[in-house]
Amino acid sequence: MSAATGAVTDALRELHTRYAGADEGELADYIPELALADPGAFGLALISMDGHRYSAGDAGVPFTVQSVSKPFVYALALSLLGLDEVSRWVNAEPSGEAFNAISLERGTGRPANAMVNAGAIVATALVPDAPGAPRFERILDCLSRFAGRKLDVDEEVYASEAATGDRNRALAHLIRSTGPLPMDPVAAVETYFRQCAVRVTALDLAAMAATLAHGGVNPLTGDRVVPEHVAAQVLAVMATCGMYDASGDWLLRVGLPAKSGVSGGLIAAGPARFGLAAYSPLLDPTGTSVRGRLAIRTLSDRLGLHLMHNPALAGATVTLVTTADELPAVPAGERERARRERVAVAAAQGALDFTAAERVLYALDEAGAGRTGAAVLDLVRVTDLDTVARAMLRGGLARLAADGRRTAVADPDGRLREPGEKTGTVRSFTSRDEAVAWCAATASG
Ligand code: DON
């Protein structure tokens, strides 16, 4: 077993062993077929942003997705209709109530959010139905793309819920009676029941969560399933509403967007980090897998996964803050030295976002504090610039230039250029030495 496989798999296995004996909780029985599940089943799975798969226990055992389908169908509705339109029909406020409560907004009748049944039925109904692309086929295709493989329906579980799902039918009729249900309530609920009966494994759920964490691109297949902004919107609603009336406590103690389901599936997503899933059908009173909750909470504690824990305080964005005369290749001449003294230099490394760009610009100011000379930004060891960081660095250099200061970048990969821009607006060189030499040669003094 390789180093990574060992480290991550060992953590999952250890949690599996630790909680396999936890036998509190009950099987869901209001959908009779779910009461036939093996109460001992317990699987854990984690998928990284590189598509590395790790698992322990029954991670390949199939079960029905149930409420864990809700964020993904919400994602489909959002990507087809946009947040403004979807929000006309379903709100995004935590209900503080159970999953099957009548969580409808006073006055409008709009469901509180798309994670409770009322809102999920509306989200399902919002998915367009067309002869060439029937609503349920679109939903099944979308869930399959999130999972990275073709999923199917457990017809027994579907029939079982269809035979007993009067509460959901009542909810749909109630929503329709107050306004916000864009279709026939009976048809909406039948599609919702089928969506809940889609068969998955813990590994599938980890891939689905990882796709949301990965900005909507499935890290196993490379398929862009939903736009980046939709993935962020869905994670936000999972964070505030995904665990129903336990959402606040979950965000407080575990700190990850999550979604539970009554068959025992539970997902949690670490944005830009991982997708995590558990399967174990014994449920607590909120309808969440007992072993799944224990395992994910402990994993979050041990590995420092809590979102508010600020894991991103990296100290190593800026690798150099100086003036060119302090650099190794200083030419001998006094005149040349004086010129180079007037060249501020800051070097950065790694992937730059807003936070990193602020550090880099601050460093460039420090390097040239009180000066009027040139400034060189060394991006040779920068591996990625997001659009915000690019705009900030370009803006920072433009401000120096507007102050009459000569500026140059060492940017061999053209990262500072806007996509499609051929020659940058900033003078660009392939190495720091060339950028410094150009600035020093043209500096006055
Ligand atoms: O609508 C229902 O009651 C089920 N098909 C799904 C509910 C569910 O999974 C709640 N989650 N914990």
Short mmCIF file of C-alpha atoms and ligand atoms in Angstrom, two decimals:
data_model
loop_
_atom_site.label_atom_id
_atom_site.label_comp_id
_atom_site.label_asym_id
_atom_site.label_seq_id
_atom_site.Cartn_x
_atom_site.Cartn_y
_atom_site.Cartn_z
CA MET A 1 0.00 0.00 0.00
CA SER A 2 1.39 3.39 -0.98
CA ALA A 3 1.90 6.25 1.48
CA ALA A 4 -1.29 8.22 0.63
CA THR A 5 -3.46 5.15 0.28
CA GLY A 6 -2.20 3.98 3.65
CA ALA A 7 -2.69 7.28 5.48
CA VAL A 8 -6.21 8.03 4.25
CA THR A 9 -7.47 4.46 4.16
CA ASP A 10 -6.10 3.86 7.65
CA ALA A 11 -8.03 6.89 8.97
CA LEU A 12 -11.27 5.58 7.36
CA ARG A 13 -10.64 2.02 8.57
CA GLU A 14 -9.92 3.18 12.08
CA LEU A 15 -13.22 5.12 12.19
CA HIS A 16 -15.00 2.14 10.71
CA THR A 17 -13.67 -0.16 13.40
CA ARG A 18 -14.37 2.40 16.09
CA TYR A 19 -18.03 2.95 15.21
CA ALA A 20 -19.07 -0.38 13.65
CA GLY A 21 -20.31 -1.47 17.07
CA ALA A 22 -22.49 1.63 17.63
CA ASP A 23 -25.95 0.12 17.43
CA GLU A 24 -28.20 2.92 18.62
CA GLY A 25 -30.75 4.26 16.17
CA GLU A 26 -33.58 2.79 14.15
CA LEU A 27 -34.11 1.68 10.58
CA ALA A 28 -36.55 3.92 8.68
CA ASP A 29 -39.79 1.97 8.40
CA TYR A 30 -42.29 4.52 7.07
CA ILE A 31 -41.05 3.34 3.67
CA PRO A 32 -41.52 -0.41 4.42
CA GLU A 33 -38.80 -1.59 2.01
CA LEU A 34 -36.15 0.45 3.88
CA ALA A 35 -36.82 -1.56 7.06
CA LEU A 36 -35.34 -4.59 5.28
CA ALA A 37 -31.84 -3.04 5.22
CA ASP A 38 -28.99 -4.78 7.04
CA PRO A 39 -28.62 -2.76 10.29
CA GLY A 40 -24.95 -3.79 10.46
CA ALA A 41 -24.02 -2.31 7.06
CA PHE A 42 -21.43 0.44 7.38
CA GLY A 43 -19.29 1.99 4.65
CA LEU A 44 -17.11 5.08 4.37
CA ALA A 45 -15.64 6.68 1.27
CA LEU A 46 -13.58 9.76 0.45
CA ILE A 47 -12.69 11.13 -2.99
CA SER A 48 -10.07 13.84 -3.45
CA MET A 49 -10.06 16.68 -5.97
CA ASP A 50 -7.61 14.61 -8.04
CA GLY A 51 -10.12 11.77 -8.16
CA HIS A 52 -8.22 9.55 -5.71
CA ARG A 53 -10.67 7.11 -4.13
CA TYR A 54 -10.41 5.81 -0.57
CA SER A 55 -12.87 3.59 1.29
CA ALA A 56 -13.51 1.30 4.22
CA GLY A 57 -16.20 -1.29 4.97
CA ASP A 58 -19.35 -1.52 2.86
CA ALA A 59 -18.54 1.35 0.50
CA GLY A 60 -19.66 -0.66 -2.53
CA VAL A 61 -23.02 -1.82 -1.09
CA PRO A 62 -26.03 -0.39 -2.96
CA PHE A 63 -28.85 1.50 -1.22
CA THR A 64 -31.32 4.16 -2.32
CA VAL A 65 -30.19 7.77 -2.39
CA GLN A 66 -33.37 9.23 -0.76
CA SER A 67 -32.86 12.81 0.48
CA VAL A 68 -29.22 12.86 -0.56
CA SER A 69 -30.65 13.36 -4.08
CA LYS A 70 -32.07 16.75 -3.06
CA PRO A 71 -28.96 18.96 -3.43
CA PHE A 72 -28.21 17.45 -6.83
CA VAL A 73 -31.70 17.98 -8.23
CA TYR A 74 -31.63 21.50 -6.79
CA ALA A 75 -28.32 21.93 -8.65
CA LEU A 76 -29.98 20.76 -11.87
CA ALA A 77 -32.88 23.21 -11.42
CA LEU A 78 -30.44 26.04 -10.64
CA SER A 79 -28.30 25.34 -13.66
CA LEU A 80 -31.33 25.21 -15.97
CA LEU A 81 -33.27 28.18 -14.55
CA GLY A 82 -30.85 30.28 -12.48
CA LEU A 83 -31.05 31.27 -8.81
CA ASP A 84 -33.54 34.12 -9.26
CA GLU A 85 -36.14 31.98 -11.01
CA VAL A 86 -35.68 28.99 -8.69
CA SER A 87 -35.93 31.29 -5.66
CA ARG A 88 -39.34 32.47 -6.83
CA TRP A 89 -40.55 28.92 -6.15
CA VAL A 90 -38.41 27.72 -3.26
CA ASN A 91 -36.63 29.77 -0.61
CA ALA A 92 -33.19 29.15 0.96
CA GLU A 93 -33.86 29.69 4.66
CA PRO A 94 -33.19 27.03 7.31
CA SER A 95 -36.53 25.74 8.51
CA GLY A 96 -35.40 24.47 11.92
CA GLU A 97 -37.94 21.72 11.34
CA ALA A 98 -38.00 18.03 10.47
CA PHE A 99 -37.50 16.90 6.86
CA ASN A 100 -41.19 16.16 6.33
CA ALA A 101 -42.59 19.28 8.07
CA ILE A 102 -45.01 21.67 6.41
CA SER A 103 -42.23 24.27 6.07
CA LEU A 104 -44.08 26.81 3.96
CA GLU A 105 -43.53 30.54 4.06
CA ARG A 106 -46.41 32.50 5.52
CA GLY A 107 -48.17 34.46 2.83
CA THR A 108 -46.50 32.98 -0.26
CA GLY A 109 -46.66 29.27 0.63
CA ARG A 110 -43.11 28.93 -0.72
CA PRO A 111 -41.17 26.00 0.86
CA ALA A 112 -38.38 27.07 3.25
CA ASN A 113 -35.58 25.41 1.29
CA ALA A 114 -34.86 22.66 -1.23
CA MET A 115 -33.41 20.26 1.36
CA VAL A 116 -36.72 19.60 3.17
CA ASN A 117 -39.29 17.43 1.37
CA ALA A 118 -41.62 20.32 0.52
CA GLY A 119 -38.86 22.27 -1.22
CA ALA A 120 -37.36 19.19 -2.85
CA ILE A 121 -40.70 18.31 -4.46
CA VAL A 122 -40.82 21.83 -5.90
CA ALA A 123 -37.21 21.60 -7.13
CA THR A 124 -38.07 18.32 -8.89
CA ALA A 125 -41.13 19.95 -10.45
CA LEU A 126 -38.98 22.83 -11.73
CA VAL A 127 -36.90 20.51 -13.93
CA PRO A 128 -38.42 20.94 -17.40
CA ASP A 129 -40.28 18.02 -18.95
CA ALA A 130 -40.08 17.66 -22.73
CA PRO A 131 -40.96 14.77 -25.08
CA GLY A 132 -37.31 14.36 -26.09
CA ALA A 133 -36.03 14.88 -22.54
CA PRO A 134 -38.51 13.64 -19.94
CA ARG A 135 -38.11 15.17 -16.48
CA PHE A 136 -37.10 11.98 -14.72
CA GLU A 137 -34.58 11.01 -17.43
CA ARG A 138 -32.93 14.41 -17.01
CA ILE A 139 -32.75 13.89 -13.26
CA LEU A 140 -31.36 10.35 -13.55
CA ASP A 141 -28.81 11.50 -16.12
CA CYS A 142 -27.76 14.37 -13.86
CA LEU A 143 -27.39 12.15 -10.77
CA SER A 144 -25.38 9.68 -12.90
CA ARG A 145 -23.02 12.39 -14.11
CA PHE A 146 -22.46 13.54 -10.53
CA ALA A 147 -21.65 9.93 -9.61
CA GLY A 148 -19.55 9.32 -12.72
CA ARG A 149 -21.43 6.18 -13.76
CA LYS A 150 -24.90 5.18 -15.00
CA LEU A 151 -27.25 4.82 -12.03
CA ASP A 152 -30.59 2.99 -11.95
CA VAL A 153 -33.79 2.85 -9.89
CA ASP A 154 -34.56 0.33 -7.16
CA GLU A 155 -38.11 -0.46 -8.28
CA GLU A 156 -39.03 -2.21 -5.00
CA VAL A 157 -38.15 0.83 -2.91
CA TYR A 158 -39.91 3.11 -5.40
CA ALA A 159 -43.09 1.01 -5.25
CA SER A 160 -42.87 0.87 -1.46
CA GLU A 161 -42.70 4.67 -1.12
CA ALA A 162 -45.32 5.19 -3.82
CA ALA A 163 -47.67 2.94 -1.86
CA THR A 164 -47.15 4.74 1.46
CA GLY A 165 -46.12 8.31 0.58
CA ASP A 166 -49.35 10.07 1.45
CA ARG A 167 -47.67 12.68 3.58
CA ASN A 168 -45.56 13.85 0.63
CA ARG A 169 -48.63 13.83 -1.61
CA ALA A 170 -50.47 15.91 0.97
CA LEU A 171 -47.53 18.33 1.08
CA ALA A 172 -47.55 18.67 -2.71
CA HIS A 173 -51.28 19.36 -2.77
CA LEU A 174 -50.89 21.90 0.01
CA ILE A 175 -48.11 23.72 -1.86
CA ARG A 176 -50.17 23.67 -5.03
CA SER A 177 -53.17 25.10 -3.18
CA THR A 178 -51.12 28.12 -2.07
CA GLY A 179 -49.43 28.68 -5.42
CA PRO A 180 -45.77 27.73 -5.77
CA LEU A 181 -45.86 24.39 -7.57
CA PRO A 182 -45.36 24.68 -11.30
CA MET A 183 -47.02 21.34 -12.17
CA ASP A 184 -49.54 18.70 -11.21
CA PRO A 185 -48.76 17.69 -7.59
CA VAL A 186 -49.35 13.99 -8.19
CA ALA A 187 -46.88 13.88 -11.08
CA ALA A 188 -44.34 15.94 -9.12
CA VAL A 189 -44.40 13.54 -6.20
CA GLU A 190 -44.17 10.42 -8.38
CA THR A 191 -41.01 11.83 -10.01
CA TYR A 192 -39.65 12.80 -6.58
CA PHE A 193 -40.26 9.23 -5.30
CA ARG A 194 -38.36 7.80 -8.30
CA GLN A 195 -35.50 10.21 -7.73
CA CYS A 196 -35.32 9.09 -4.06
CA ALA A 197 -35.22 5.44 -5.19
CA VAL A 198 -32.11 5.84 -7.36
CA ARG A 199 -29.55 3.25 -6.30
CA VAL A 200 -26.08 4.39 -5.19
CA THR A 201 -23.14 3.23 -3.07
CA ALA A 202 -21.08 5.22 -0.56
CA LEU A 203 -18.39 5.54 -3.24
CA ASP A 204 -20.98 7.01 -5.64
CA LEU A 205 -22.08 9.50 -2.98
CA ALA A 206 -18.46 10.48 -2.29
CA ALA A 207 -18.02 11.17 -6.03
CA MET A 208 -21.22 13.24 -6.06
CA ALA A 209 -20.08 15.28 -3.05
CA ALA A 210 -16.59 15.61 -4.54
CA THR A 211 -18.12 17.01 -7.74
CA LEU A 212 -19.82 19.78 -5.76
CA ALA A 213 -16.59 20.39 -3.81
CA HIS A 214 -14.69 20.50 -7.11
CA GLY A 215 -16.74 23.39 -8.50
CA GLY A 216 -19.17 21.20 -10.44
CA VAL A 217 -16.58 19.13 -12.33
CA ASN A 218 -16.58 15.41 -11.53
CA PRO A 219 -12.99 14.69 -10.44
CA LEU A 220 -13.23 11.08 -11.66
CA THR A 221 -14.51 11.74 -15.18
CA GLY A 222 -13.59 15.41 -15.79
CA ASP A 223 -17.23 16.00 -16.76
CA ARG A 224 -18.51 19.53 -16.00
CA VAL A 225 -21.88 18.59 -14.49
CA VAL A 226 -23.00 22.05 -13.27
CA PRO A 227 -21.43 25.53 -13.44
CA GLU A 228 -19.06 26.56 -10.66
CA HIS A 229 -21.44 29.17 -9.24
CA VAL A 230 -24.23 26.58 -9.01
CA ALA A 231 -21.97 24.19 -7.06
CA ALA A 232 -21.20 27.04 -4.62
CA GLN A 233 -24.91 27.90 -4.26
CA VAL A 234 -25.80 24.28 -3.52
CA LEU A 235 -22.99 23.91 -0.96
CA ALA A 236 -24.23 27.08 0.77
CA VAL A 237 -27.75 25.68 1.10
CA MET A 238 -26.38 22.32 2.27
CA ALA A 239 -24.36 24.13 4.93
CA THR A 240 -27.39 25.97 6.33
CA CYS A 241 -30.22 23.51 5.65
CA GLY A 242 -28.79 20.09 4.70
CA MET A 243 -29.22 18.52 8.14
CA TYR A 244 -32.75 19.89 8.74
CA ASP A 245 -33.33 20.82 12.39
CA ALA A 246 -29.78 19.66 13.24
CA SER A 247 -28.14 21.95 10.65
CA GLY A 248 -26.88 24.59 13.10
CA ASP A 249 -25.37 22.05 15.47
CA TRP A 250 -23.77 20.19 12.54
CA LEU A 251 -22.19 23.34 11.11
CA LEU A 252 -20.98 24.25 14.60
CA ARG A 253 -19.42 20.89 15.44
CA VAL A 254 -18.49 19.40 12.05
CA GLY A 255 -18.23 22.52 9.91
CA LEU A 256 -18.96 21.01 6.48
CA PRO A 257 -21.87 21.32 4.01
CA ALA A 258 -23.72 18.02 4.33
CA LYS A 259 -26.85 16.10 3.43
CA SER A 260 -28.46 13.09 5.07
CA GLY A 261 -30.96 10.54 3.77
CA VAL A 262 -33.33 8.09 5.50
CA SER A 263 -31.81 4.99 3.91
CA GLY A 264 -28.60 5.79 5.84
CA GLY A 265 -26.58 7.74 3.27
CA LEU A 266 -24.76 10.87 4.44
CA ILE A 267 -22.49 13.17 2.43
CA ALA A 268 -20.19 16.00 3.45
CA ALA A 269 -18.15 18.21 1.14
CA GLY A 270 -14.90 20.06 1.82
CA PRO A 271 -14.92 22.82 -0.82
CA ALA A 272 -11.87 22.43 -3.08
CA ARG A 273 -10.69 19.58 -0.85
CA PHE A 274 -12.76 16.35 -0.88
CA GLY A 275 -16.11 14.61 -1.04
CA LEU A 276 -16.96 12.31 1.84
CA ALA A 277 -19.77 9.79 2.25
CA ALA A 278 -21.02 7.31 4.80
CA TYR A 279 -23.62 4.57 4.62
CA SER A 280 -25.18 2.98 7.68
CA PRO A 281 -28.96 2.63 7.92
CA LEU A 282 -29.54 3.04 11.67
CA LEU A 283 -30.90 6.57 12.06
CA ASP A 284 -31.12 9.15 14.83
CA PRO A 285 -34.41 11.02 15.39
CA THR A 286 -33.52 13.68 12.76
CA GLY A 287 -33.22 10.95 10.08
CA THR A 288 -29.41 10.94 9.99
CA SER A 289 -27.21 7.87 10.00
CA VAL A 290 -25.86 7.41 13.55
CA ARG A 291 -22.57 5.78 12.54
CA GLY A 292 -22.21 8.13 9.59
CA ARG A 293 -22.62 11.17 11.83
CA LEU A 294 -20.11 9.85 14.39
CA ALA A 295 -17.54 8.94 11.73
CA ILE A 296 -17.74 12.22 9.79
CA ARG A 297 -17.71 14.32 12.93
CA THR A 298 -14.63 12.52 14.26
CA LEU A 299 -12.87 12.72 10.90
CA SER A 300 -13.53 16.46 10.75
CA ASP A 301 -12.08 16.87 14.26
CA ARG A 302 -9.00 14.75 13.64
CA LEU A 303 -8.08 16.08 10.23
CA GLY A 304 -9.02 19.71 10.94
CA LEU A 305 -11.69 19.81 8.23
CA HIS A 306 -14.02 22.39 9.85
CA LEU A 307 -14.57 25.15 7.27
CA MET A 308 -14.28 27.96 9.80
CA HIS A 309 -11.05 26.47 11.10
CA ASN A 310 -9.16 28.50 8.48
CA PRO A 311 -6.86 25.87 7.08
CA ALA A 312 -5.61 28.20 4.35
CA LEU A 313 -3.31 30.42 6.37
CA ALA A 314 -0.29 29.58 4.26
CA GLY A 315 2.75 31.69 5.05
CA ALA A 316 4.70 30.99 1.93
CA THR A 317 3.08 33.05 -0.83
CA VAL A 318 5.85 35.65 -0.88
CA THR A 319 9.34 34.20 -1.18
CA LEU A 320 11.37 37.38 -1.58
CA VAL A 321 11.05 41.09 -0.73
CA THR A 322 14.12 43.11 -1.61
CA THR A 323 15.77 45.60 -3.91
CA ALA A 324 17.70 44.43 -6.92
CA ASP A 325 21.12 45.39 -5.48
CA GLU A 326 20.65 42.71 -2.78
CA LEU A 327 20.26 39.97 -5.37
CA PRO A 328 23.21 37.66 -6.10
CA ALA A 329 24.09 38.80 -9.62
CA VAL A 330 25.02 42.36 -8.70
CA PRO A 331 27.37 43.89 -11.26
CA ALA A 332 30.47 45.51 -9.80
CA GLY A 333 30.03 49.12 -10.91
CA GLU A 334 28.84 51.73 -8.37
CA ARG A 335 26.68 53.36 -10.98
CA GLU A 336 25.01 50.04 -11.77
CA ARG A 337 24.54 49.35 -8.03
CA ALA A 338 22.83 52.70 -7.58
CA ARG A 339 20.47 51.95 -10.40
CA ARG A 340 19.62 48.53 -9.04
CA GLU A 341 18.95 50.03 -5.61
CA ARG A 342 16.05 51.74 -7.22
CA VAL A 343 14.42 48.47 -8.32
CA ALA A 344 12.02 46.93 -5.79
CA VAL A 345 11.59 43.16 -6.19
CA ALA A 346 8.97 40.80 -4.78
CA ALA A 347 8.68 37.13 -5.71
CA ALA A 348 5.66 34.88 -5.19
CA GLN A 349 4.99 31.17 -5.45
CA GLY A 350 2.10 28.73 -5.66
CA ALA A 351 -1.55 29.38 -6.49
CA LEU A 352 -2.59 32.98 -6.01
CA ASP A 353 -6.09 34.04 -4.98
CA PHE A 354 -7.41 37.24 -3.39
CA THR A 355 -5.58 36.65 -0.09
CA ALA A 356 -2.30 35.75 -1.77
CA ALA A 357 -2.51 38.68 -4.21
CA GLU A 358 -2.98 41.09 -1.30
CA ARG A 359 0.21 39.67 0.26
CA VAL A 360 2.17 39.98 -2.96
CA LEU A 361 1.15 43.60 -3.55
CA TYR A 362 1.89 44.46 0.08
CA ALA A 363 5.34 42.88 -0.34
CA LEU A 364 5.97 44.90 -3.47
CA ASP A 365 5.06 48.08 -1.57
CA GLU A 366 7.39 47.03 1.27
CA ALA A 367 10.23 46.34 -1.13
CA GLY A 368 9.87 49.77 -2.63
CA ALA A 369 8.84 51.64 0.51
CA GLY A 370 9.41 55.35 0.13
CA ARG A 371 10.94 54.84 -3.29
CA THR A 372 10.18 56.23 -6.63
CA GLY A 373 12.08 53.63 -8.62
CA ALA A 374 11.05 50.61 -10.61
CA ALA A 375 9.24 47.49 -9.37
CA VAL A 376 9.65 43.89 -10.49
CA LEU A 377 7.16 41.18 -9.70
CA ASP A 378 8.61 37.70 -10.02
CA LEU A 379 5.89 35.16 -10.87
CA VAL A 380 8.24 32.42 -12.13
CA ARG A 381 7.22 30.03 -9.35
CA VAL A 382 3.52 30.90 -9.44
CA THR A 383 1.49 27.84 -10.45
CA ASP A 384 -1.94 29.46 -10.83
CA LEU A 385 -3.57 32.89 -10.78
CA ASP A 386 -7.32 33.06 -10.35
CA THR A 387 -9.24 35.86 -12.07
CA VAL A 388 -9.43 37.95 -8.89
CA ALA A 389 -5.70 37.67 -8.20
CA ARG A 390 -4.88 38.48 -11.84
CA ALA A 391 -7.04 41.59 -11.76
CA MET A 392 -5.53 42.69 -8.43
CA LEU A 393 -1.93 42.26 -9.59
CA ARG A 394 -2.60 43.99 -12.90
CA GLY A 395 -4.36 46.81 -11.05
CA GLY A 396 -1.51 47.11 -8.51
CA LEU A 397 1.13 47.32 -11.24
CA ALA A 398 -1.02 49.80 -13.19
CA ARG A 399 -1.22 52.04 -10.11
CA LEU A 400 2.59 52.02 -9.78
CA ALA A 401 2.90 52.83 -13.47
CA ALA A 402 0.41 55.68 -13.08
CA ASP A 403 2.71 57.04 -10.34
CA GLY A 404 5.43 57.19 -12.96
CA ARG A 405 7.20 54.03 -11.80
CA ARG A 406 8.64 51.55 -14.27
CA THR A 407 7.19 48.06 -13.74
CA ALA A 408 8.04 44.62 -15.10
CA VAL A 409 7.12 41.03 -14.40
CA ALA A 410 9.01 37.79 -14.68
CA ASP A 411 6.17 35.72 -16.05
CA PRO A 412 7.41 33.00 -18.43
CA ASP A 413 3.98 31.33 -18.67
CA GLY A 414 2.07 34.56 -19.32
CA ARG A 415 -0.14 34.08 -16.25
CA LEU A 416 -0.71 37.80 -15.83
CA ARG A 417 -2.14 38.13 -19.33
CA GLU A 418 -5.92 38.08 -19.67
CA PRO A 419 -7.12 35.00 -21.56
CA GLY A 420 -6.84 35.80 -25.26
CA GLU A 421 -4.54 38.78 -24.71
CA LYS A 422 -1.47 38.38 -26.94
CA THR A 423 1.03 40.84 -25.54
CA GLY A 424 0.44 41.93 -21.97
CA THR A 425 0.01 45.53 -20.94
CA VAL A 426 2.80 45.00 -18.38
CA ARG A 427 6.35 44.57 -19.64
CA SER A 428 7.00 40.84 -19.26
CA PHE A 429 10.22 38.79 -19.20
CA THR A 430 10.94 35.10 -18.89
CA SER A 431 13.28 35.49 -15.88
CA ARG A 432 13.71 37.80 -12.91
CA ASP A 433 17.26 38.72 -13.99
CA GLU A 434 16.02 39.98 -17.35
CA ALA A 435 13.20 41.96 -15.73
CA VAL A 436 15.60 43.53 -13.21
CA ALA A 437 18.21 44.25 -15.89
CA TRP A 438 15.60 46.04 -18.02
CA CYS A 439 14.38 48.10 -15.09
CA ALA A 440 17.92 48.92 -13.87
CA ALA A 441 19.14 49.85 -17.35
CA THR A 442 16.28 52.25 -17.83
CA ALA A 443 16.19 53.58 -14.25
CA SER A 444 17.48 57.09 -13.87
CA GLY A 445 20.46 57.73 -11.64
O1 DON B 1 -39.55 11.85 1.05
C1 DON B 1 -39.17 11.04 1.88
O2 DON B 1 -39.68 10.95 2.97
C2 DON B 1 -38.01 10.14 1.50
N1 DON B 1 -38.10 9.71 0.15
C3 DON B 1 -36.71 10.85 1.71
C4 DON B 1 -36.58 11.51 3.06
C5 DON B 1 -35.21 11.58 3.57
O3 DON B 1 -34.32 10.90 3.11
C6 DON B 1 -34.98 12.43 4.76
N2 DON B 1 -33.60 12.46 5.16
N3 DON B 1 -33.03 12.26 6.13
#
